[in-house]
XYZ file of C-alpha atoms in Angstrom:
761
model
C -0.035 -0.012 0.069
C 3.064 2.308 0.690
C 4.137 1.998 -2.695
C 0.854 2.863 -4.243
C 0.805 6.046 -2.885
C 4.683 6.906 -2.927
C 6.117 5.245 -5.946
C 9.067 3.713 -4.348
C 9.445 1.130 -1.383
C 10.019 2.197 1.995
C 13.889 1.630 1.787
C 14.270 4.348 -0.516
C 13.111 6.934 2.002
C 14.639 5.447 4.921
C 17.985 4.758 3.641
C 18.029 7.495 0.781
C 19.029 10.835 0.937
C 16.852 13.884 0.089
C 18.222 15.906 -2.596
C 16.794 18.853 -4.831
C 18.018 19.007 -8.516
C 16.963 22.353 -9.428
C 19.732 24.911 -10.128
C 18.530 27.442 -7.913
C 20.062 26.977 -4.356
C 17.983 25.571 -1.444
C 17.862 28.472 0.417
C 15.871 30.329 -2.074
C 13.504 27.885 -1.779
C 13.093 28.300 1.948
C 12.628 32.180 1.483
C 10.088 32.007 -0.865
C 8.016 29.563 1.067
C 8.479 31.832 4.069
C 7.525 35.095 2.430
C 4.525 33.171 0.635
C 3.342 31.960 3.989
C 3.760 35.264 5.715
C 1.838 36.939 2.579
C -0.811 34.458 2.738
C -1.304 35.363 6.574
C -1.705 38.942 6.000
C -3.876 38.689 3.268
C -6.234 36.026 4.905
C -6.427 37.847 8.122
C -7.429 41.031 6.013
C -10.173 39.117 3.631
C -11.740 37.097 6.390
C -11.926 39.476 9.350
C -13.916 41.810 6.629
C -16.060 38.931 5.122
C -16.579 37.098 8.238
C -15.730 38.928 11.572
C -17.351 36.120 13.784
C -14.829 33.361 12.005
C -12.925 31.584 14.937
C -9.201 31.792 15.022
C -8.435 27.912 14.522
C -10.817 27.935 11.437
C -8.319 30.993 10.180
C -5.464 28.872 10.878
C -7.036 25.999 8.866
C -7.483 27.651 5.884
C -4.363 29.694 6.205
C -2.433 26.260 6.646
C -4.074 24.755 3.746
C -3.390 27.425 1.441
C 0.421 27.766 2.718
C 0.889 24.072 2.352
C -0.420 24.251 -1.362
C 1.985 27.377 -2.103
C 5.207 25.163 -0.424
C 3.840 22.090 -2.257
C 3.906 23.804 -5.492
C 7.363 25.823 -4.636
C 9.057 22.406 -3.795
C 8.137 20.517 -7.034
C 9.643 23.451 -8.979
C 13.080 22.631 -7.243
C 12.630 18.947 -8.499
C 12.673 17.194 -5.176
C 14.474 13.491 -5.459
C 16.007 10.608 -3.401
C 19.523 9.470 -3.812
C 19.669 5.783 -2.826
C 22.450 3.057 -3.392
C 21.168 -0.049 -5.043
C 23.163 -3.438 -5.221
C 23.861 -4.336 -9.015
C 21.837 -7.054 -10.627
C 23.626 -10.397 -10.408
C 26.916 -8.727 -9.281
C 26.201 -9.270 -5.619
C 26.052 -12.196 -3.213
C 23.325 -12.758 -0.595
C 23.991 -15.171 1.848
C 21.092 -16.969 3.282
C 21.980 -18.229 6.621
C 19.467 -21.004 8.246
C 20.148 -21.885 11.850
C 19.689 -25.580 12.201
C 20.346 -25.919 15.790
C 18.258 -28.224 18.231
C 15.793 -25.516 19.311
C 14.616 -25.162 15.820
C 13.144 -28.601 15.776
C 10.794 -27.399 18.216
C 7.235 -27.693 16.977
C 5.440 -24.552 18.207
C 3.299 -23.368 15.119
C 0.473 -25.469 14.521
C 2.670 -28.630 14.915
C 5.236 -27.490 12.591
C 8.781 -27.260 13.505
C 10.567 -23.639 13.581
C 12.846 -25.289 10.899
C 10.076 -26.623 8.852
C 8.767 -23.063 8.583
C 11.962 -21.510 7.834
C 12.716 -23.739 4.923
C 8.966 -23.231 3.667
C 9.491 -19.651 3.769
C 12.518 -19.848 1.668
C 10.793 -22.245 -0.804
C 7.536 -20.238 -1.209
C 9.374 -17.725 -3.357
C 11.611 -15.806 -1.404
C 14.676 -17.809 -2.653
C 13.556 -17.626 -6.409
C 13.166 -14.062 -5.960
C 16.648 -13.562 -4.345
C 18.085 -15.930 -7.313
C 16.702 -13.545 -10.319
C 18.123 -10.478 -8.852
C 21.480 -11.917 -7.074
C 23.924 -14.850 -6.729
C 22.728 -16.730 -3.705
C 24.760 -18.858 -1.162
C 22.941 -20.779 1.444
C 24.637 -21.907 4.750
C 23.712 -23.651 7.948
C 24.508 -22.161 11.250
C 24.849 -23.886 14.492
C 28.068 -24.314 16.656
C 29.557 -22.944 13.207
C 29.209 -22.096 9.575
C 28.799 -24.382 6.922
C 28.054 -23.947 3.389
C 25.520 -26.320 1.716
C 24.077 -26.812 -1.739
C 20.462 -26.253 -1.016
C 17.852 -25.938 1.731
C 17.527 -29.931 1.563
C 21.222 -30.039 3.106
C 19.627 -28.568 6.431
C 18.428 -30.511 9.774
C 18.108 -29.008 13.513
C 20.531 -31.173 14.952
C 23.472 -29.001 15.790
C 23.788 -28.928 19.473
C 24.816 -25.209 19.834
C 23.647 -21.519 18.183
C 26.905 -19.382 17.936
C 25.666 -16.653 15.792
C 28.113 -13.991 16.482
C 31.170 -16.540 15.641
C 29.389 -17.401 12.701
C 28.894 -14.427 11.197
C 32.389 -13.276 11.885
C 33.480 -16.920 10.156
C 31.103 -15.842 7.167
C 32.993 -12.660 6.826
C 36.128 -14.080 7.023
C 35.554 -16.662 4.250
C 34.127 -13.810 1.894
C 36.713 -11.168 2.341
C 37.222 -10.764 -1.610
C 33.799 -11.233 -2.487
C 30.833 -8.757 -2.836
C 28.558 -9.696 -0.252
C 25.665 -7.493 -0.491
C 23.548 -8.701 2.297
C 22.921 -11.527 4.995
C 19.451 -12.855 5.511
C 19.628 -14.651 8.945
C 16.535 -17.078 9.536
C 16.502 -18.205 13.236
C 14.854 -18.273 16.513
C 17.457 -15.990 18.182
C 18.993 -18.439 20.250
C 22.694 -17.866 21.386
C 24.783 -19.633 23.698
C 28.316 -18.755 23.033
C 29.991 -18.764 26.235
C 29.897 -15.224 27.690
C 26.993 -13.864 25.676
C 24.116 -15.997 27.711
C 21.672 -15.366 25.028
C 21.666 -11.491 25.667
C 23.596 -10.359 22.297
C 26.124 -10.652 19.486
C 29.643 -9.607 20.539
C 30.775 -5.968 19.502
C 33.854 -7.504 17.620
C 30.983 -9.382 15.084
C 29.160 -6.424 15.078
C 31.772 -3.956 14.062
C 33.074 -6.258 11.340
C 29.630 -6.224 9.591
C 29.686 -2.405 10.302
C 33.171 -2.166 8.868
C 32.018 -3.713 5.455
C 28.434 -2.165 5.651
C 26.678 -5.333 5.350
C 23.055 -5.122 6.523
C 21.733 -8.487 8.361
C 18.078 -9.157 7.695
C 16.858 -11.445 10.285
C 13.556 -13.702 10.086
C 12.383 -14.746 13.280
C 10.829 -17.966 14.228
C 9.313 -19.586 17.564
C 6.898 -18.281 19.890
C 8.082 -15.175 21.823
C 6.976 -16.707 25.207
C 6.388 -20.451 26.260
C 3.112 -21.294 27.481
C 4.038 -23.145 30.670
C 7.619 -23.740 31.377
C 9.900 -23.157 34.651
C 13.470 -22.500 33.704
C 16.537 -22.382 35.745
C 18.343 -19.160 34.544
C 21.768 -19.273 36.498
C 23.336 -20.432 39.956
C 25.632 -18.404 41.482
C 28.163 -20.268 43.634
C 31.515 -19.753 44.647
C 34.629 -21.246 42.380
C 35.748 -22.720 45.848
C 34.668 -23.538 49.298
C 36.336 -24.911 52.588
C 35.841 -28.279 53.746
C 32.877 -28.952 56.067
C 31.960 -25.277 55.683
C 28.247 -24.201 54.854
C 28.007 -22.382 51.806
C 25.500 -19.934 50.409
C 24.219 -20.316 46.821
C 21.563 -18.247 44.911
C 19.585 -19.858 42.360
C 17.712 -17.594 39.441
C 14.840 -19.138 37.678
C 12.078 -17.891 35.563
C 8.478 -19.236 35.003
C 5.507 -18.516 32.719
C 1.971 -20.358 33.580
C 2.694 -21.040 36.987
C 2.715 -17.716 39.097
C 1.872 -17.942 42.726
C 2.216 -22.107 42.654
C 4.772 -23.754 44.787
C 7.776 -25.637 43.766
C 10.572 -27.289 45.423
C 14.526 -26.684 44.863
C 17.069 -29.158 45.210
C 20.923 -29.631 45.293
C 22.386 -32.663 44.757
C 25.788 -33.799 45.213
C 26.034 -36.831 43.001
C 22.679 -39.161 44.158
C 22.804 -37.388 47.700
C 20.432 -34.463 48.308
C 22.261 -31.967 50.202
C 19.574 -29.254 50.464
C 15.702 -28.851 49.354
C 13.745 -25.827 49.887
C 10.076 -25.064 48.831
C 9.443 -21.650 47.112
C 6.630 -19.775 45.814
C 7.016 -19.047 42.167
C 6.724 -15.322 41.114
C 4.894 -13.564 38.214
C 5.316 -14.796 34.752
C 8.364 -13.604 32.905
C 9.993 -12.276 36.270
C 13.309 -13.708 37.127
C 13.419 -14.272 40.992
C 16.219 -15.174 43.072
C 16.249 -17.766 45.893
C 19.137 -18.440 48.513
C 19.925 -22.144 49.516
C 22.560 -22.954 52.445
C 24.095 -26.244 52.831
C 26.828 -27.894 54.308
C 29.414 -28.712 51.474
C 31.168 -31.922 52.833
C 34.851 -33.077 52.740
C 37.665 -31.843 50.451
C 37.378 -32.549 46.998
C 36.624 -31.610 43.364
C 32.820 -32.072 43.049
C 29.572 -31.393 40.904
C 26.765 -29.920 42.219
C 23.281 -30.426 40.807
C 20.722 -27.933 41.131
C 17.234 -28.528 39.911
C 13.303 -27.456 40.428
C 11.123 -30.628 40.361
C 9.092 -30.867 37.533
C 5.413 -28.921 37.652
C 2.428 -30.880 35.953
C 2.133 -29.751 32.154
C 5.596 -28.222 31.826
C 6.641 -28.216 28.026
C 10.431 -28.548 28.307
C 11.895 -30.346 31.462
C 15.489 -29.945 30.207
C 15.907 -26.832 31.575
C 14.902 -27.511 34.847
C 18.564 -28.755 35.956
C 22.029 -26.996 35.624
C 25.466 -28.320 37.041
C 28.297 -26.140 38.820
C 31.768 -27.482 39.755
C 33.221 -26.506 42.971
C 36.650 -27.330 44.406
C 36.408 -28.204 48.162
C 39.539 -27.834 50.214
C 40.979 -28.468 53.542
C 44.059 -26.525 53.387
C 44.552 -24.472 56.560
C 44.157 -20.434 56.123
C 46.597 -18.814 58.844
C 44.867 -15.702 61.043
C 46.914 -13.850 63.341
C 45.204 -12.771 66.528
C 46.726 -9.822 68.436
C 45.045 -9.619 71.940
C 46.255 -6.918 74.106
C 45.035 -8.209 77.634
C 44.098 -11.867 78.875
C 40.127 -12.134 78.702
C 37.521 -14.602 78.177
C 36.856 -13.639 74.817
C 40.241 -14.715 73.800
C 39.847 -17.939 75.184
C 36.649 -19.026 73.826
C 37.338 -17.747 70.462
C 40.109 -20.055 70.210
C 38.416 -22.920 71.761
C 35.947 -22.070 68.903
C 38.659 -22.575 66.361
C 40.267 -25.926 67.773
C 37.165 -27.659 66.061
C 37.751 -26.006 62.637
C 40.637 -28.155 60.922
C 40.856 -25.483 57.991
C 41.759 -22.326 60.068
C 45.015 -22.225 62.137
C 44.875 -19.501 64.671
C 48.192 -17.861 65.735
C 47.844 -15.810 68.474
C 50.038 -13.187 70.351
C 48.530 -12.553 73.787
C 50.107 -9.339 75.410
C 50.326 -10.283 79.388
C 52.159 -7.355 80.436
C 53.480 -4.099 79.254
C 56.768 -5.914 77.481
C 55.774 -9.605 77.771
C 53.969 -11.511 74.926
C 52.436 -15.198 75.202
C 52.516 -17.009 71.705
C 50.099 -19.843 70.716
C 49.261 -21.768 67.634
C 52.819 -21.306 66.050
C 54.122 -23.006 62.986
C 57.412 -21.753 63.741
C 59.446 -21.296 67.151
C 60.616 -18.047 65.930
C 57.389 -16.891 64.538
C 56.351 -13.659 66.165
C 59.427 -13.754 68.288
C 59.898 -10.108 68.258
C 56.268 -9.282 68.096
C 53.706 -7.866 65.561
C 55.573 -8.171 62.145
C 57.672 -5.554 60.836
C 58.727 -7.044 57.353
C 55.685 -7.376 54.616
C 56.625 -10.700 53.552
C 55.948 -12.195 57.430
C 52.678 -10.390 57.823
C 51.401 -10.997 54.146
C 51.767 -14.789 54.874
C 48.412 -14.661 57.068
C 45.167 -14.734 55.317
C 43.548 -12.803 57.927
C 44.040 -10.546 60.853
C 42.149 -10.042 64.397
C 43.157 -7.021 66.583
C 41.225 -7.219 69.950
C 41.462 -5.149 72.903
C 44.533 -3.188 71.535
C 45.065 0.571 71.266
C 46.205 2.184 67.750
C 49.387 3.554 69.196
C 50.778 -0.122 70.123
C 51.629 -0.136 66.394
C 54.290 1.713 64.961
C 54.061 4.004 61.829
C 55.563 1.273 59.615
C 53.127 -1.254 61.134
C 50.211 0.720 60.796
C 51.162 1.435 57.254
C 51.646 -2.484 56.572
C 48.493 -2.821 57.712
C 46.791 -0.719 55.407
C 49.032 -2.345 52.327
C 47.873 -5.691 53.762
C 44.217 -4.808 53.327
C 44.189 -2.568 50.277
C 47.012 -4.406 48.142
C 47.600 -8.143 49.598
C 43.405 -8.324 49.549
C 43.572 -9.586 53.633
C 40.793 -9.631 56.007
C 40.999 -7.451 58.832
C 38.648 -7.934 61.934
C 38.278 -5.474 64.957
C 36.943 -6.661 68.008
C 35.226 -4.663 70.810
C 37.357 -3.947 74.304
C 38.311 -1.254 76.669
C 41.460 -0.564 74.851
C 39.838 -0.961 71.438
C 38.177 1.239 68.551
C 37.464 4.715 70.008
C 38.648 3.996 73.542
C 41.936 2.753 71.845
C 42.449 6.218 69.766
C 41.953 4.232 66.406
C 39.597 7.171 65.327
C 42.347 9.528 65.473
C 44.799 7.276 63.630
C 46.002 6.668 60.307
C 44.352 3.349 60.332
C 40.814 5.145 60.770
C 39.896 4.360 56.883
C 40.357 0.442 57.407
C 37.268 0.609 60.179
C 33.841 0.142 58.359
C 32.075 3.110 60.874
C 32.928 6.434 61.642
C 33.877 5.990 65.157
C 32.471 8.509 68.091
C 34.464 11.209 69.409
C 36.314 10.751 72.680
C 36.860 7.745 74.942
C 34.538 6.042 77.497
C 32.768 4.515 74.640
C 33.110 1.078 76.100
C 30.202 -0.088 77.932
C 29.444 -2.917 80.715
C 25.505 -2.575 80.706
C 23.643 -5.675 79.512
C 22.324 -5.683 75.836
C 20.372 -8.006 73.516
C 21.237 -8.805 69.942
C 19.072 -8.742 66.827
C 19.781 -9.367 63.178
C 19.161 -6.693 60.549
C 17.516 -7.873 56.967
C 21.201 -8.026 55.903
C 22.265 -10.232 58.823
C 19.189 -12.716 58.220
C 20.174 -13.240 54.570
C 23.898 -13.336 55.639
C 26.216 -16.583 55.757
C 28.194 -15.269 58.371
C 25.055 -15.179 60.986
C 23.138 -18.035 59.817
C 22.800 -20.083 62.986
C 19.645 -21.967 61.460
C 18.873 -22.544 57.942
C 15.155 -21.318 57.958
C 15.491 -17.226 57.703
C 12.511 -16.423 60.165
C 13.939 -19.082 62.909
C 17.168 -17.968 62.435
C 16.306 -14.566 63.308
C 14.649 -15.369 66.369
C 17.529 -17.647 67.801
C 19.728 -14.614 67.708
C 17.012 -12.655 69.945
C 17.117 -15.705 72.424
C 20.830 -15.595 72.803
C 22.294 -14.643 76.288
C 22.701 -10.968 76.697
C 25.857 -9.321 76.117
C 27.491 -7.292 79.349
C 30.466 -5.603 77.656
C 30.169 -3.776 74.187
C 31.445 -0.837 72.257
C 29.577 1.994 70.657
C 30.805 1.457 67.238
C 29.555 4.965 65.728
C 28.008 5.265 62.639
C 28.187 2.902 59.501
C 30.107 4.577 56.737
C 28.933 4.365 53.115
C 29.096 1.066 51.676
C 29.513 -0.718 54.793
C 26.872 -3.517 56.070
C 25.575 -3.639 59.331
C 24.441 -7.543 59.826
C 23.764 -7.656 63.714
C 22.731 -4.639 66.395
C 22.885 -4.181 69.854
C 19.665 -3.416 71.997
C 20.269 -1.703 74.838
C 17.391 -0.132 76.551
C 16.190 2.335 74.010
C 19.314 2.691 72.152
C 20.300 0.728 69.128
C 24.042 0.218 68.372
C 25.613 -1.677 65.494
C 27.382 -4.928 66.704
C 28.602 -6.317 63.758
C 29.693 -4.112 60.791
C 31.281 -5.259 57.407
C 32.957 -3.329 54.405
C 35.112 -3.955 51.299
C 38.333 -2.217 51.571
C 40.791 -2.147 48.369
C 41.373 -5.592 47.270
C 40.346 -7.005 50.862
C 37.740 -6.703 53.761
C 37.341 -5.305 57.226
C 34.902 -5.860 59.865
C 33.925 -4.803 63.270
C 32.589 -7.191 65.922
C 32.111 -4.485 68.871
C 31.978 -6.645 71.845
C 34.314 -8.641 73.894
C 31.520 -10.906 75.645
C 30.511 -13.509 73.164
C 31.826 -16.075 75.204
C 28.520 -15.621 77.492
C 27.036 -17.535 74.592
C 29.113 -20.472 75.283
C 28.856 -20.275 78.883
C 25.190 -19.623 79.521
C 23.584 -21.520 76.412
C 22.695 -25.194 77.203
C 24.952 -27.976 76.994
C 25.863 -28.919 73.630
C 24.479 -25.598 72.129
C 26.722 -24.623 68.733
C 25.885 -21.301 68.144
C 28.861 -19.825 69.686
C 31.572 -21.973 67.807
C 29.245 -21.918 64.605
C 29.336 -17.996 64.452
C 33.320 -17.643 65.055
C 33.920 -20.394 62.419
C 31.661 -18.955 59.761
C 32.950 -15.130 60.661
C 36.575 -16.219 60.381
C 36.065 -18.115 57.120
C 34.278 -15.122 55.769
C 37.313 -13.058 56.928
C 39.719 -15.038 54.627
C 37.727 -16.536 52.171
C 38.499 -13.935 49.132
C 42.346 -13.541 50.760
C 44.150 -14.457 47.454
C 47.481 -16.500 47.787
C 50.387 -15.864 45.921
C 48.915 -17.308 42.654
C 45.393 -16.778 42.001
C 43.928 -18.808 38.780
C 40.563 -17.749 37.187
C 38.429 -18.580 34.045
C 35.457 -16.362 32.475
C 33.044 -19.532 32.852
C 33.395 -22.577 34.731
C 30.577 -24.621 32.896
C 31.338 -24.595 28.841
C 28.180 -25.406 27.045
C 29.126 -27.753 23.821
C 32.250 -25.834 23.382
C 35.780 -26.679 24.788
C 37.722 -23.413 24.758
C 39.292 -22.711 27.867
C 40.789 -18.937 28.825
C 42.969 -19.490 31.601
C 44.435 -16.431 33.934
C 46.648 -16.591 36.526
C 47.630 -13.540 38.659
C 51.294 -14.182 40.110
C 52.863 -11.962 43.139
C 55.968 -12.664 45.278
C 56.552 -12.732 48.862
C 55.681 -9.213 49.247
C 52.722 -9.607 46.799
C 54.186 -7.383 44.030
C 53.640 -8.624 40.441
C 56.027 -11.364 40.002
C 56.368 -10.644 35.814
C 59.545 -12.864 35.266
C 57.812 -16.109 36.706
C 57.454 -19.273 35.070
C 54.016 -20.537 35.107
C 52.526 -23.561 33.835
C 49.099 -25.147 34.305
C 48.542 -29.086 35.069
C 45.103 -30.205 33.532
C 43.151 -33.642 34.250
C 40.284 -34.704 32.803
C 37.824 -37.314 31.620
C 39.233 -40.583 30.378
C 42.888 -40.143 31.903
C 43.458 -36.623 30.255
C 46.853 -35.279 31.614
C 47.898 -31.980 29.711
C 50.710 -29.397 30.864
C 50.269 -26.199 29.526
C 52.554 -23.136 29.834
C 50.919 -20.003 30.345
C 52.570 -16.699 28.854
C 52.778 -13.351 30.341
C 50.353 -10.532 29.556
C 51.446 -7.485 27.927
C 49.161 -5.219 29.356
C 48.961 -6.396 33.078
C 52.240 -7.036 34.864
C 52.183 -10.368 36.799
C 49.022 -11.818 34.938
C 49.506 -14.840 32.742
C 47.639 -16.363 30.190
C 46.869 -19.611 28.314
C 44.170 -20.930 26.144
C 43.434 -24.702 25.773
C 40.635 -26.991 24.151
C 38.800 -29.485 26.281
C 37.877 -32.078 23.576
C 35.543 -34.214 25.715
C 32.676 -33.619 27.834
C 32.988 -33.956 31.474
C 34.883 -32.579 34.694
C 38.433 -31.070 34.617
C 41.014 -29.996 37.206
C 43.375 -27.137 36.456
C 46.681 -26.584 38.988
C 48.542 -23.691 38.126
C 51.978 -23.585 39.809
C 54.522 -20.687 39.327
C 58.159 -20.584 40.127
C 60.378 -17.669 40.640
C 63.136 -16.774 37.537
C 66.128 -17.052 39.549
C 68.530 -19.961 40.061
C 67.721 -22.137 42.150
C 63.922 -21.554 40.936
C 61.574 -21.358 43.987
C 58.309 -22.236 44.017
C 55.949 -18.992 44.596
C 52.724 -20.754 45.026
C 50.016 -22.548 43.303
C 46.132 -22.220 42.705
C 43.535 -24.878 41.707
C 40.359 -24.416 39.741
C 37.642 -26.984 38.597
C 35.785 -26.643 35.271
C 33.383 -28.779 33.100
C 32.342 -29.391 29.508
C 28.804 -30.159 29.084
C 27.403 -30.963 25.448
C 24.090 -31.363 24.171
C 22.074 -29.051 26.872
C 22.781 -25.482 25.592
C 19.689 -25.634 23.421
C 17.557 -26.752 25.985
C 17.602 -23.257 27.726
C 16.223 -20.132 26.268
C 13.958 -21.974 23.835
C 11.589 -19.210 22.917
C 12.073 -16.629 20.154
C 14.810 -14.203 21.007
C 13.202 -11.441 18.844
C 15.233 -8.501 21.050
C 18.419 -10.249 19.887
C 17.246 -10.554 16.030
C 15.783 -6.817 16.164
C 18.976 -5.699 17.556
C 21.311 -7.327 15.308
C 18.998 -5.947 12.321
C 18.942 -2.433 13.508
C 22.843 -2.277 14.435
C 23.670 -3.293 10.862
C 21.028 -1.191 8.955
C 19.049 -4.284 8.152
C 15.535 -5.219 9.060
C 13.579 -7.685 11.180
C 10.814 -9.463 9.362
C 8.135 -11.776 10.379
C 7.663 -14.909 8.120
C 4.298 -13.239 6.613
C 6.291 -10.340 5.499
C 8.741 -12.008 3.333
C 7.461 -11.386 -0.151
C 8.747 -7.854 -0.015
C 12.481 -8.970 0.964
C 13.958 -9.647 -2.670
C 12.899 -6.240 -3.580
C 13.798 -4.375 -0.633
C 17.005 -5.759 -0.140
C 18.567 -4.409 -3.197
C 19.100 -0.920 -1.280
C 22.168 -1.192 0.442
C 25.692 0.163 0.277
C 27.659 -2.959 0.662
C 29.135 -5.165 -2.402
C 28.884 -3.782 -5.815
C 26.315 -1.044 -5.560
C 25.578 2.318 -7.833
C 23.607 5.097 -6.535
C 20.488 6.211 -8.299
C 18.332 9.141 -8.506
C 14.661 8.417 -7.650
C 12.661 11.650 -8.791
C 9.616 12.601 -6.303
C 7.522 14.813 -8.514
C 5.533 12.234 -10.086
C 4.295 10.361 -6.922
C 0.533 9.848 -6.556
C 0.704 11.487 -3.439
C 1.884 14.491 -4.905
C -1.082 14.781 -7.430
C -3.544 13.747 -4.525
C -1.913 16.639 -2.260
C -2.454 19.262 -5.285
C -5.846 18.303 -6.102
C -7.030 17.580 -2.048
C -5.608 20.443 -0.822
C -7.990 23.171 -2.582
C -10.738 21.059 -2.550
C -10.359 20.412 1.202
C -10.198 24.202 1.389
C -13.244 24.832 -0.578
C -15.237 22.524 1.470
C -14.232 24.023 4.720
C -15.065 27.719 3.494
C -18.546 26.458 1.999
C -19.296 24.849 5.519
C -18.366 28.136 7.235
C -19.872 30.576 4.933
C -16.871 32.384 3.744
C -16.856 31.423 0.096
């Protein structure tokens, strides 16, 4: 219908450039139009005010606007308007027809016909023949990679993955010297390239298409929303955990057709169920996040299976389950505990950690002004001279606890080392309440004030010996540090019933970014008790009391609350303290592809980048695989090493990265291990609805268009208007458009009819 009135198809106007072919410049046209419009305004106002003084202002405006539009149109035609547009030369350009043949295209969600059948039917209904009449055509099948085929009969929906971005880059690479005029992509928009998550096409692929000015015309197939389905979106779980710890994970899921219904989330370690929780499903299409707490068990590499139990009538059960690898370690982490005075808190914290095989608590207790009592040492010479004065000695600890110790106990050098310990090394520091700590110990006026997660109150005498009870904040209810019971409601109630504290510190006001997990209720006052914050590469916290030992002495025999809290708090303190070697990778689950990108940050004993280290990765995997991979230093980041490797077979893998110094003899700097796994045949089970948003973004980003299958009859004609390949610029004159003649007739007739109606003929 558009072409009936405007002579040319829409792309001529959307992709072309408006020009005036007349000899006179455009400013003359604008000046004449402005003069004519002004003159008509004066004439009409004068004549109509005499002929019809009661005519309303808006009616005068309508008559003036109609006459002005007619005059402007006539003047515009005298300047010969036209559209200048690029068109592909006939039979000199290639149109690449790319058909998605991944497994999701085998879904029958349109009158019992599969998406693949719909795509092939659309091509064979005249679209392919129409393209062949104007251009050379090449047909490709797209899945995990791009493959050229002789015709539609060579396409079957069997590929286990969809890598649209990578396939488009492959197409551009293979046709570098060929005149590709456009790409036609028939797909449901599934994209499961690692790192994209179905959310988009990589910027490098889009930039490559823009550089060659090749438009991508996308044709979408499949329903845009499933009717009844529950799908696991993601599971957030740490890459590693400490043996026998209770870990927290966050499960994200989305559903359609089951809003308000109950479902069960489960976590399995092999055949053993380690956690289960009933949830209420949120609104359709809304991603909801659910936390799960469970014990991780003994040390070792394992694969956890997270699933939501199937509901009646679900269309797709394959997307109800995801797996995540995790490495559980029983390696001891050393924490330095500095206590300024003998007190019960010191004794009971040590006793709580005696039952934790993953924490080595090295203690220095000042028993008098110049006397220190040491416990938990690895070496008789450790801490022999008191608090460390060398960076490499202090940085060997994963965490530090500072008890009832005044700030001036530490020399200026040691204070700076503490700051660097958190900021650069990435360690954790916990400050305890006491009569010589926090504001009473002069910490607010010290150079280490920045380390504290609160603004301390002014003055001293902020250490109190009144009784106070403890309540969790909302953040504390959700935190693994303060999780004494798995049920959030019961956990909050358990904290309220803990024995009162009788000595605590006013910790002041939390700093921006700090989190209060627990508060003290002392009469009408509410004071923060447990406050955490991130600082630089590390973390710090305040536990503003020295009286949690009462929980152990006053609670029922065998009550684990005191031990459990301190074990969880100290494990949090050291959980993210890196060692000298820290290995990582972008994705630990490889969906239907085996490319692995390993990165390792290597530092020396002073935690400075070890740019000249020798770094290797030892990888073991399925069927006895055993490989050694040398890692190369990064050109951009000192101390960072990288390696690429391919996991050929599905299954779990373990990579141990080891670094040695460059000197002779070489010394081992440290090692780091991580697990990952390759899963084949599962990527296409997720996000099976049509991803129209991705297809529209791909088309609009490349000057193409998103098409519905019912609109494809115009594709062979509209695809011609492109600057890619071999194209010519053509001029489309606009003076003889049917809409112009309709306006030349319609405007005066409309004015006459209005004037007659208003009685001003």
